mmCIF file of C-alpha atoms in Angstrom:
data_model
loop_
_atom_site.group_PDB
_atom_site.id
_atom_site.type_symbol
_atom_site.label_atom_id
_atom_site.label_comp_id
_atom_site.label_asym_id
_atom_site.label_seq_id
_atom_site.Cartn_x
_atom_site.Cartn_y
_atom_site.Cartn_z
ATOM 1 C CA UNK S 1 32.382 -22.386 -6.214
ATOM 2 C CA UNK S 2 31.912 -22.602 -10.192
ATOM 3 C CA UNK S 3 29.071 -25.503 -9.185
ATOM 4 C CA UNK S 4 27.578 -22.846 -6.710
ATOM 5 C CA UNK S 5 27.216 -20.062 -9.759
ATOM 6 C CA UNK S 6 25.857 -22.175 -12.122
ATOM 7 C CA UNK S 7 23.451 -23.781 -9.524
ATOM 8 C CA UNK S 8 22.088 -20.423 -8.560
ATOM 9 C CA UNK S 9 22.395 -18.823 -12.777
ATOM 10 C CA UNK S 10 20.153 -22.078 -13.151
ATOM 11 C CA UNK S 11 17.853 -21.220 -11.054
ATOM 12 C CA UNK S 12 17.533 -17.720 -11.490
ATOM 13 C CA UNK S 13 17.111 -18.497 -15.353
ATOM 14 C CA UNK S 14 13.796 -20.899 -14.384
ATOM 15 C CA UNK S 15 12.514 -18.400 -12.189
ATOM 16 C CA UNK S 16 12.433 -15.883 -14.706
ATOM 17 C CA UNK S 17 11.041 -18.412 -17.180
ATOM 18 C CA UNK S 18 7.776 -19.258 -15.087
ATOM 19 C CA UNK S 19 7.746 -14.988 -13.871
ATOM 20 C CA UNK S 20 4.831 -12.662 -15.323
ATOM 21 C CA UNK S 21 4.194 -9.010 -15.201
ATOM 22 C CA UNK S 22 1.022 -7.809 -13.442
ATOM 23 C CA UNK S 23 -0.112 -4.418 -14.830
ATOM 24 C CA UNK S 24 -2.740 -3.762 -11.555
ATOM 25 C CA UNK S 25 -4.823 -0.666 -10.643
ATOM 26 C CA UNK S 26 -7.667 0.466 -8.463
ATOM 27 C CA UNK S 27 -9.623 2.276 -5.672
ATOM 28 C CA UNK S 28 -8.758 2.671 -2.112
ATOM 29 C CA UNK S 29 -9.964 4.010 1.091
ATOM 30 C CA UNK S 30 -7.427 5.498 3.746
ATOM 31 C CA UNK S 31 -8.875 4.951 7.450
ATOM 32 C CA UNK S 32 -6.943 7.003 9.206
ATOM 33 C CA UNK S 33 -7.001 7.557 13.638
ATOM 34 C CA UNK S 34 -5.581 10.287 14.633
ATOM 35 C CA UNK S 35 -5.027 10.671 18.932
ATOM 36 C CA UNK S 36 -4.261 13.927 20.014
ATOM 37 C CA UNK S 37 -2.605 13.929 23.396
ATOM 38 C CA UNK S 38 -4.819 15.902 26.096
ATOM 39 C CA UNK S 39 -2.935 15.059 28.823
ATOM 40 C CA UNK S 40 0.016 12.787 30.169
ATOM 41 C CA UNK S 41 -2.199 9.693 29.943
ATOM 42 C CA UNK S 42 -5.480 10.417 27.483
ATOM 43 C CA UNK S 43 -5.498 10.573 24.044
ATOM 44 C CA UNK S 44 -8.897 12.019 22.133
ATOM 45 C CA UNK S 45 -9.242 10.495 18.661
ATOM 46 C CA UNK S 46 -10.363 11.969 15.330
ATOM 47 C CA UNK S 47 -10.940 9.228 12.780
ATOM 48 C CA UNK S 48 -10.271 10.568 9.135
ATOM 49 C CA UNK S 49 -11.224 8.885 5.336
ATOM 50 C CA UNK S 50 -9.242 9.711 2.758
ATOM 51 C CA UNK S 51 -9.888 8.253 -1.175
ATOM 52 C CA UNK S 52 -7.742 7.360 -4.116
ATOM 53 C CA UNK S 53 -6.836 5.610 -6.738
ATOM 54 C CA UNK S 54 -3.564 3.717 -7.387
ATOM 55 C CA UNK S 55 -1.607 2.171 -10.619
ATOM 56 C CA UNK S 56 1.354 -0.358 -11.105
ATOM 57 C CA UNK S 57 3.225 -3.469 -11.834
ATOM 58 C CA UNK S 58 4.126 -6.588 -10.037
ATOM 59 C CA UNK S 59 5.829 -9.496 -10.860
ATOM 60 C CA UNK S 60 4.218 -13.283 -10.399
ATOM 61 C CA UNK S 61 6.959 -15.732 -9.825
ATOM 62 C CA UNK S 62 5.370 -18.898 -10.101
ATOM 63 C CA UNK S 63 6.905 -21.779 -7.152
ATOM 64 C CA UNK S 64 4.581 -24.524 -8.298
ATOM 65 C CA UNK S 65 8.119 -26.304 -7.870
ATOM 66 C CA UNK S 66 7.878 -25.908 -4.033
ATOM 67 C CA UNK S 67 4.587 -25.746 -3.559
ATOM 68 C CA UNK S 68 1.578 -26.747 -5.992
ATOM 69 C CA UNK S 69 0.077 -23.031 -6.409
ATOM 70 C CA UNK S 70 2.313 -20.638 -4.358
ATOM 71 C CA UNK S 71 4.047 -17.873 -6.266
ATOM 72 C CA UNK S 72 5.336 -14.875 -4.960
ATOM 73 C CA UNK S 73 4.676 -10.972 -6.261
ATOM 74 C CA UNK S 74 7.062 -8.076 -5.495
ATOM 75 C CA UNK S 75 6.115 -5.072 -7.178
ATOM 76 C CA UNK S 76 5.857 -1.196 -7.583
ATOM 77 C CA UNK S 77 2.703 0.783 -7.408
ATOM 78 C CA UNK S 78 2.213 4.860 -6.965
ATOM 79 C CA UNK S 79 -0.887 5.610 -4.740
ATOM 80 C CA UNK S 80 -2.719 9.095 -4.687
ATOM 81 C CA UNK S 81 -4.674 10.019 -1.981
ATOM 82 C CA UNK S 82 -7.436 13.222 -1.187
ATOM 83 C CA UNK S 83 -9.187 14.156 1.488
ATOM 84 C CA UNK S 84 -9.026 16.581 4.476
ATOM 85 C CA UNK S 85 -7.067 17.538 7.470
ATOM 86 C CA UNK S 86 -7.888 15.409 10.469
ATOM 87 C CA UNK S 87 -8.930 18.551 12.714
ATOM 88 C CA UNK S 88 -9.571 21.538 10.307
ATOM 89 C CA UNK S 89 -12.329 19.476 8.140
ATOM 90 C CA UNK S 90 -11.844 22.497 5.887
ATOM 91 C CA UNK S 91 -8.623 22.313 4.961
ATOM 92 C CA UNK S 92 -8.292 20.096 1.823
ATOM 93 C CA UNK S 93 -5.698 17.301 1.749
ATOM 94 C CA UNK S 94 -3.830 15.190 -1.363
ATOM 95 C CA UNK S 95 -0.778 12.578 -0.523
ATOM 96 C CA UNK S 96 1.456 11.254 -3.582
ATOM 97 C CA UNK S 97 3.464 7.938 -2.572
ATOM 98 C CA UNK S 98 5.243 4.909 -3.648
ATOM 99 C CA UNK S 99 4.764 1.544 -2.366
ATOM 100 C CA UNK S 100 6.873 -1.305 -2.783
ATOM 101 C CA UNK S 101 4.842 -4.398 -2.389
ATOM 102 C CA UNK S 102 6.260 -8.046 -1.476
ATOM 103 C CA UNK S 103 3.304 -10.363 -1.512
ATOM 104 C CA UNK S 104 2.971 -14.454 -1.217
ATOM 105 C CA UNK S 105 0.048 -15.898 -3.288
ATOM 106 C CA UNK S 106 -1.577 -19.130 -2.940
ATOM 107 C CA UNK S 107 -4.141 -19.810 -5.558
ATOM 108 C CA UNK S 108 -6.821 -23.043 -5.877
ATOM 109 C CA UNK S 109 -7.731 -23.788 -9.534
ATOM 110 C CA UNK S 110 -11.481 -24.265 -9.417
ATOM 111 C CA UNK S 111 -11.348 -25.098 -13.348
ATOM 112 C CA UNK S 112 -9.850 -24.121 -16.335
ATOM 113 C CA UNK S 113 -11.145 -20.763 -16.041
ATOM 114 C CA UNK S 114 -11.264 -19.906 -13.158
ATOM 115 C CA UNK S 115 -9.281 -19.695 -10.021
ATOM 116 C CA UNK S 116 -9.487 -18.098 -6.380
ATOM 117 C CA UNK S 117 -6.264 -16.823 -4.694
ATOM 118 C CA UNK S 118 -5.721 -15.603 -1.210
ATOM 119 C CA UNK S 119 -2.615 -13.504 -0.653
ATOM 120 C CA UNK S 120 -0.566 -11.414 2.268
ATOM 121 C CA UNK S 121 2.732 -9.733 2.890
ATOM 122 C CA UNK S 122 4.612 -6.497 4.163
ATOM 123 C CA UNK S 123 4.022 -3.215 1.780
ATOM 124 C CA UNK S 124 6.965 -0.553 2.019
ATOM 125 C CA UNK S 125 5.365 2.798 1.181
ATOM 126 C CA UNK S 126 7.199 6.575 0.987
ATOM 127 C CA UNK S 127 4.914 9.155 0.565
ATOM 128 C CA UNK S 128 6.661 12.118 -1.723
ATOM 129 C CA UNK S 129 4.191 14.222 -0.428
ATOM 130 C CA UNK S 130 1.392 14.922 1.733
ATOM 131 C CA UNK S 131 -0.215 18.594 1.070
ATOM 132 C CA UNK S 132 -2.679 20.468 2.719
ATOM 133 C CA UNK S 133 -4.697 23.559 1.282
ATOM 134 C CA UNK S 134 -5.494 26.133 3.628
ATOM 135 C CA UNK S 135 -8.562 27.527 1.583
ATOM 136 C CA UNK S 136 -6.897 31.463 1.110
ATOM 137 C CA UNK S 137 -3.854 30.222 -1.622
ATOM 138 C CA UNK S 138 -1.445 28.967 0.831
ATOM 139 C CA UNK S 139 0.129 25.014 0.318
ATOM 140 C CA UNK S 140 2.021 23.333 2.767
ATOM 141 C CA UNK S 141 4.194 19.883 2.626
ATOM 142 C CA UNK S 142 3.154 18.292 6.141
ATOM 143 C CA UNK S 143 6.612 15.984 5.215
ATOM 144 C CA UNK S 144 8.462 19.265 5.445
ATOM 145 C CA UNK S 145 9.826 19.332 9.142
ATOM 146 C CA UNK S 146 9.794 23.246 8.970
ATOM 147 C CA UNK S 147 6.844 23.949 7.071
ATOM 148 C CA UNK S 148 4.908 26.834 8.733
ATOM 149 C CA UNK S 149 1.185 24.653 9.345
ATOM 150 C CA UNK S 150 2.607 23.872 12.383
ATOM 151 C CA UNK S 151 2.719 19.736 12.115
ATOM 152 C CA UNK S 152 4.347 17.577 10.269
ATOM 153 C CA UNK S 153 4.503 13.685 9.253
ATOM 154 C CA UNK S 154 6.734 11.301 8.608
ATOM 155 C CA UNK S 155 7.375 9.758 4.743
ATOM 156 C CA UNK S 156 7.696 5.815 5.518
ATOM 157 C CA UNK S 157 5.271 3.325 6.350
ATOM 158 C CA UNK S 158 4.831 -0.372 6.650
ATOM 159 C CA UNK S 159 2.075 -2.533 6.238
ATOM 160 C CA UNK S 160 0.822 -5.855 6.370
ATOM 161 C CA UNK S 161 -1.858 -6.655 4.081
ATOM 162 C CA UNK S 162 -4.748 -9.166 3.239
ATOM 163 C CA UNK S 163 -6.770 -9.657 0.172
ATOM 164 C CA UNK S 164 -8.810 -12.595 -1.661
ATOM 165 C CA UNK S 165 -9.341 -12.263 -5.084
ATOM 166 C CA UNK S 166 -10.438 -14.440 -8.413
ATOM 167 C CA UNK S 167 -8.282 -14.968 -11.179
ATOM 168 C CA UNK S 168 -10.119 -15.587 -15.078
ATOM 169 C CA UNK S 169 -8.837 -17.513 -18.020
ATOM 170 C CA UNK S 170 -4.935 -16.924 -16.490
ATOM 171 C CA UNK S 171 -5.317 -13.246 -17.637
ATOM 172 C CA UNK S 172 -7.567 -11.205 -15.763
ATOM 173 C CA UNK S 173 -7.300 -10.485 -11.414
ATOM 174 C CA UNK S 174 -10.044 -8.939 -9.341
ATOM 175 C CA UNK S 175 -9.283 -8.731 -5.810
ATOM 176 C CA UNK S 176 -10.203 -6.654 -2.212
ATOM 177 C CA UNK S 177 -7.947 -6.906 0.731
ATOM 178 C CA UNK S 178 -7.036 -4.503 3.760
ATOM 179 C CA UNK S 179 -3.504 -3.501 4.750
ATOM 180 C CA UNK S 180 -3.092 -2.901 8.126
ATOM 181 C CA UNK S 181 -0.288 -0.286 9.098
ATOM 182 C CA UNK S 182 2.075 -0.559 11.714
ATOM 183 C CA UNK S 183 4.269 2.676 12.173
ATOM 184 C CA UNK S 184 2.769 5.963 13.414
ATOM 185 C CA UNK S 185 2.669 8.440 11.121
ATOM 186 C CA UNK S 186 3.187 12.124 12.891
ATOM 187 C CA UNK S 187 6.503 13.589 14.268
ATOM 188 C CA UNK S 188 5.249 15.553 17.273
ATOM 189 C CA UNK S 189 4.797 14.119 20.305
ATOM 190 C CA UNK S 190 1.214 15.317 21.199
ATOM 191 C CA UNK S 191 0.294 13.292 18.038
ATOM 192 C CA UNK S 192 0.063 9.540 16.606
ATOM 193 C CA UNK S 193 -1.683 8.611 13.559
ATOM 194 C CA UNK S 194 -1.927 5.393 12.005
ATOM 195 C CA UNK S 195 -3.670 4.937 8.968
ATOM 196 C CA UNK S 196 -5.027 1.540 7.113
ATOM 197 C CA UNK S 197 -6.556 1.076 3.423
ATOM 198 C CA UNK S 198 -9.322 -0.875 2.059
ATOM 199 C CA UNK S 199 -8.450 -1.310 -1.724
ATOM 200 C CA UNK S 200 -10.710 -3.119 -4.696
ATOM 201 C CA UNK S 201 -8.380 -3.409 -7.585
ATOM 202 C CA UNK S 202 -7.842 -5.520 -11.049
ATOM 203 C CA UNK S 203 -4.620 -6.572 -12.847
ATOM 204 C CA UNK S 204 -3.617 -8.068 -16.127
ATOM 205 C CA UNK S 205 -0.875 -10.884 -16.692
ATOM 206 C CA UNK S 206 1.047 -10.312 -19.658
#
């Protein structure tokens, strides 16, 4: 058992010794599809945009020891979102949320400066809030299961995403990828939403 701890205290300790923080940030675009139940069997849908920015931090574990460029990148981010309601195109919208992040990397070293990296993995994200503005003073929380607009959404949602990106003198990251999500969105019945983001962002290893 002693062998076992000092196995695993070994290899958490090189782990951490070939780990980096990722300060990352950018732009995204929310597509979401929203099908509003007509009748028992047809759906209408009302495609919605929604654009924002988001900020955070991953971590880069480096597995060049298992395979010659993988690493892998959990990390924290908080996304903010604004747009408009789905079916009253008057009514402003803004969504705060966290996302939890849990990428694998594989990157191709092109030369000493440069590098291109493909990446993909699940993203966890719970959305504090999700307001809308009715135009005459009045806010409501759509997350709120008794809030008086008359709908409301759920907080959680999972993704998978994709992105590509280049990687500059082991400091700098640009990258673009699309996260595909895979839970509906609305409580009520007569409703499901799924939403997916496009994102262009840049991080910094320390």
């Amino acid at each position: 058992m002693k062998k076992l701890i000092v196995l695993a205290a070994a290899l958490l300790l090189g782990f951490q010794a070939k780990a980096q923080i990722v300060a990352d940030a950018g732009f995204q675009l929310a597509f979401e599809n929203t099908k509003l139940l007509l009748d028992d069997a047809t759906y209408a849908s009302h495609p919605n945009t929604f654009f924002g920015v988001y900020a955070g931090a991953n971590y880069y574990f480096n597995l060049d020891d298992l395979v010659d460029g993988l690493a892998a990148l959990p990390g924290l981010n908080v996304s903010f979102l604004i747009g408009h309601h789905w079916d009253f195109h008057d009514v402003k919208a803004r969504e705060v949320a966290i996302n939890l992040p849990l990428q694998a990397s594989y990157t191709h070293e092109l030369n000493d400066n440069l590098k291109l990296f493909g990446q993909t993995g699940p993203t966890l994200q719970f959305a504090l809030s999700h307001k809308v503005d009715d135009g005459y003073g009045t806010t409501y929380n759509l997350l709120n299961k008794s809030n008086k607009f008359g709908e409301s959404r759920k907080p959680f949602n999972l993704y998978w995403g994709l992105a590509a990106g280049v990687e500059l003198n082991d400091q700098f990251r640009f990258d673009v990828g699309y996260d595909f999500g895979l839970l509906n969105l609305s409580r009520e019945s007569y409703l499901k939403t799924h939403r997916g983001f496009l994102h262009l962002g840049v991080g910094y290893l320390f």
